[in-house]
Amino acid sequence: MGIDFVATPPERIDLGDLVVRRWRLEDVDSRLAALVDSHEHLHRWMAWAAEPPTREDQRLSIEISSTRWPTPGGGYLYGIFTAAGEVAGGAGLHDRVAAGALEIGYWCHVAHTGRGVITRAVRALTAAALALTHIERVEIRCDAANVRSAAVPRRLGYRLVETGLRAAEAPGDSGRYQVWATTA
């Protein structure tokens, strides 16, 4: 009996009434609509949402993430969908922190906030990341003023392992960052 080594996270995680799955090219318009609907909500905290989203940007992002696993930057990008197929948000496992670690980033469609969507998706992605043979730690980073974002790792039992100052990157940023972490 051999050992089952897991080198990449699953492309799909079924949570019953939610599905966390790799973006597909046919998701371009629904992702664009979700980001347009949520732009004001996301713009406050996400540097990548400084400008309103465009169809071309979404098409290019999804084209890259749907054909490369991981992406050239070392990430795994997921859409979060309701059972009816609506985009409820997005998340990613990003290889941009220390060796043996992945960072989870996430955003929620404004119409789905306060329903546990992100907490459930992040719990599943945390488990998927820690199941990878080369990953020992998962981090979530956010601005200290973004209390809703910080509530996710707190709810999931992550520990606050670092705080500090940084340049504000988005309009709501305080310039104080937090790093939350968990291990297997």
Short mmCIF file of C-alpha atoms in Angstrom, two decimals:
data_model
loop_
_atom_site.label_atom_id
_atom_site.label_comp_id
_atom_site.label_asym_id
_atom_site.label_seq_id
_atom_site.Cartn_x
_atom_site.Cartn_y
_atom_site.Cartn_z
CA MET A 1 0.00 0.00 0.00
CA GLY A 2 1.55 3.31 -1.12
CA ILE A 3 1.44 6.68 0.55
CA ASP A 4 -0.94 9.16 -1.08
CA PHE A 5 1.07 12.34 -1.64
CA VAL A 6 -0.97 15.39 -2.53
CA ALA A 7 0.94 17.96 -4.58
CA THR A 8 -1.86 20.32 -5.67
CA PRO A 9 -5.15 21.28 -4.05
CA PRO A 10 -8.43 19.93 -5.42
CA GLU A 11 -10.01 21.80 -8.30
CA ARG A 12 -13.47 21.45 -6.74
CA ILE A 13 -14.71 21.28 -3.16
CA ASP A 14 -18.41 20.54 -2.69
CA LEU A 15 -19.87 21.97 0.52
CA GLY A 16 -23.49 21.06 -0.16
CA ASP A 17 -25.15 24.41 -0.73
CA LEU A 18 -21.81 25.95 -1.81
CA VAL A 19 -19.20 24.87 -4.31
CA VAL A 20 -15.62 26.14 -4.26
CA ARG A 21 -14.13 25.40 -7.65
CA ARG A 22 -11.55 26.47 -10.14
CA TRP A 23 -12.74 29.30 -12.38
CA ARG A 24 -13.76 28.32 -15.93
CA LEU A 25 -13.87 30.43 -19.08
CA GLU A 26 -17.68 30.31 -19.05
CA ASP A 27 -17.58 32.12 -15.65
CA VAL A 28 -16.29 35.40 -17.12
CA ASP A 29 -19.63 37.20 -17.31
CA SER A 30 -20.94 35.99 -13.96
CA ARG A 31 -17.67 36.91 -12.22
CA LEU A 32 -17.67 40.30 -13.89
CA ALA A 33 -21.27 40.92 -12.78
CA ALA A 34 -20.42 39.89 -9.19
CA LEU A 35 -17.40 42.21 -9.12
CA VAL A 36 -19.36 45.10 -10.64
CA ASP A 37 -22.14 44.61 -8.07
CA SER A 38 -19.57 44.45 -5.27
CA HIS A 39 -17.06 47.03 -6.47
CA GLU A 40 -17.87 49.70 -3.88
CA HIS A 41 -17.80 47.07 -1.14
CA LEU A 42 -14.47 45.58 -2.32
CA HIS A 43 -12.78 48.83 -3.36
CA ARG A 44 -12.60 49.94 0.26
CA TRP A 45 -10.30 47.02 1.22
CA MET A 46 -8.79 45.48 -1.90
CA ALA A 47 -5.94 47.18 -3.73
CA TRP A 48 -6.73 45.05 -6.80
CA ALA A 49 -10.23 46.63 -6.86
CA ALA A 50 -8.95 50.20 -7.20
CA GLU A 51 -10.60 50.49 -10.61
CA PRO A 52 -13.95 49.05 -11.70
CA PRO A 53 -13.51 45.59 -13.23
CA THR A 54 -13.52 45.10 -16.98
CA ARG A 55 -14.59 42.09 -19.00
CA GLU A 56 -11.17 41.86 -20.62
CA ASP A 57 -9.37 41.80 -17.25
CA GLN A 58 -11.72 39.08 -15.99
CA ARG A 59 -11.35 37.06 -19.18
CA LEU A 60 -7.56 37.23 -19.00
CA SER A 61 -7.47 36.29 -15.30
CA ILE A 62 -9.80 33.35 -15.77
CA GLU A 63 -7.99 32.24 -18.92
CA ILE A 64 -4.73 32.07 -16.98
CA SER A 65 -6.18 30.38 -13.90
CA SER A 66 -8.31 27.93 -15.88
CA THR A 67 -5.41 26.72 -18.00
CA ARG A 68 -2.56 26.82 -15.47
CA TRP A 69 -2.76 25.00 -12.12
CA PRO A 70 -0.98 26.63 -10.38
CA THR A 71 -0.95 30.00 -12.12
CA PRO A 72 2.42 31.38 -13.23
CA GLY A 73 2.53 33.28 -9.92
CA GLY A 74 2.11 30.05 -7.96
CA GLY A 75 -1.55 30.49 -7.01
CA TYR A 76 -4.73 28.46 -7.18
CA LEU A 77 -7.78 30.64 -7.89
CA TYR A 78 -11.31 29.58 -7.06
CA GLY A 79 -14.82 30.85 -7.49
CA ILE A 80 -17.31 30.35 -4.68
CA PHE A 81 -20.73 29.46 -6.04
CA THR A 82 -24.17 28.89 -4.56
CA ALA A 83 -26.01 25.64 -5.34
CA ALA A 84 -27.92 27.66 -7.96
CA GLY A 85 -24.64 28.59 -9.66
CA GLU A 86 -24.48 32.25 -8.56
CA VAL A 87 -21.05 33.72 -7.84
CA ALA A 88 -20.94 34.26 -4.07
CA GLY A 89 -17.27 35.26 -4.02
CA GLY A 90 -13.77 34.23 -4.85
CA ALA A 91 -10.72 32.90 -3.08
CA GLY A 92 -7.18 31.91 -3.76
CA LEU A 93 -4.35 29.92 -2.30
CA HIS A 94 -1.27 32.04 -2.97
CA ASP A 95 2.38 31.02 -2.88
CA ARG A 96 3.67 34.44 -1.84
CA VAL A 97 4.70 33.91 1.75
CA ALA A 98 7.40 31.73 3.33
CA ALA A 99 8.46 28.31 2.06
CA GLY A 100 6.06 25.64 3.27
CA ALA A 101 3.22 28.15 3.56
CA LEU A 102 0.30 29.39 1.50
CA GLU A 103 -1.74 32.54 1.96
CA ILE A 104 -5.51 32.49 1.54
CA GLY A 105 -7.11 35.58 0.06
CA TYR A 106 -10.86 36.01 -0.39
CA TRP A 107 -13.67 38.32 -1.40
CA CYS A 108 -17.42 38.06 -1.00
CA HIS A 109 -20.21 39.24 -3.30
CA VAL A 110 -21.91 42.07 -1.44
CA ALA A 111 -25.28 40.25 -1.58
CA HIS A 112 -23.80 37.23 0.24
CA THR A 113 -22.00 38.91 3.16
CA GLY A 114 -22.90 37.91 6.71
CA ARG A 115 -24.01 34.40 5.73
CA GLY A 116 -20.87 32.40 6.54
CA VAL A 117 -19.99 31.90 2.87
CA ILE A 118 -16.38 33.02 3.23
CA THR A 119 -15.86 31.29 6.58
CA ARG A 120 -17.03 27.97 5.12
CA ALA A 121 -14.98 28.35 1.94
CA VAL A 122 -11.85 29.35 3.86
CA ARG A 123 -12.28 26.42 6.26
CA ALA A 124 -12.37 24.07 3.25
CA LEU A 125 -9.40 25.76 1.56
CA THR A 126 -7.41 25.68 4.79
CA ALA A 127 -7.94 21.92 5.02
CA ALA A 128 -7.05 21.49 1.34
CA ALA A 129 -3.86 23.55 1.74
CA LEU A 130 -2.74 21.68 4.84
CA ALA A 131 -3.32 18.36 3.05
CA LEU A 132 -0.58 19.28 0.57
CA THR A 133 2.62 17.43 1.31
CA HIS A 134 4.78 20.54 1.17
CA ILE A 135 2.53 22.91 3.18
CA GLU A 136 2.84 23.24 6.95
CA ARG A 137 1.27 26.66 7.50
CA VAL A 138 -1.60 28.71 6.10
CA GLU A 139 -1.79 32.48 6.53
CA ILE A 140 -4.46 35.13 6.16
CA ARG A 141 -3.33 38.74 5.94
CA CYS A 142 -5.57 41.76 6.27
CA ASP A 143 -5.66 45.34 7.41
CA ALA A 144 -6.48 45.74 11.10
CA ALA A 145 -9.40 48.04 10.24
CA ASN A 146 -11.03 45.34 8.13
CA VAL A 147 -12.78 43.69 11.06
CA ARG A 148 -15.04 41.53 8.88
CA SER A 149 -12.05 40.03 7.09
CA ALA A 150 -10.19 39.47 10.37
CA ALA A 151 -13.25 37.74 11.84
CA VAL A 152 -12.81 34.83 9.42
CA PRO A 153 -9.45 33.55 10.69
CA ARG A 154 -10.49 34.29 14.28
CA ARG A 155 -13.64 32.15 13.83
CA LEU A 156 -11.57 29.33 12.33
CA GLY A 157 -9.06 29.19 15.16
CA TYR A 158 -6.15 30.86 13.38
CA ARG A 159 -3.73 32.67 15.69
CA LEU A 160 -2.77 36.32 15.29
CA VAL A 161 0.99 35.92 14.86
CA GLU A 162 2.12 39.32 13.60
CA THR A 163 1.01 42.93 13.44
CA GLY A 164 2.81 45.93 12.11
CA LEU A 165 2.73 49.06 10.03
CA ARG A 166 2.63 49.26 6.25
CA ALA A 167 1.61 51.76 3.63
CA ALA A 168 -2.15 51.90 3.16
CA GLU A 169 -3.05 50.19 -0.13
CA ALA A 170 -6.81 50.77 -0.29
CA PRO A 171 -9.12 53.57 0.89
CA GLY A 172 -10.24 51.74 4.06
CA ASP A 173 -6.76 50.65 5.12
CA SER A 174 -5.46 51.89 8.45
CA GLY A 175 -1.85 51.12 7.55
CA ARG A 176 -1.74 48.48 10.30
CA TYR A 177 -1.58 44.90 9.08
CA GLN A 178 -2.37 41.58 10.71
CA VAL A 179 -1.05 38.12 9.89
CA TRP A 180 -3.15 35.20 11.08
CA ALA A 181 -1.78 31.65 10.83
CA THR A 182 -2.67 28.03 11.41
CA THR A 183 -0.73 24.81 11.09
CA ALA A 184 -1.66 21.18 10.54
#
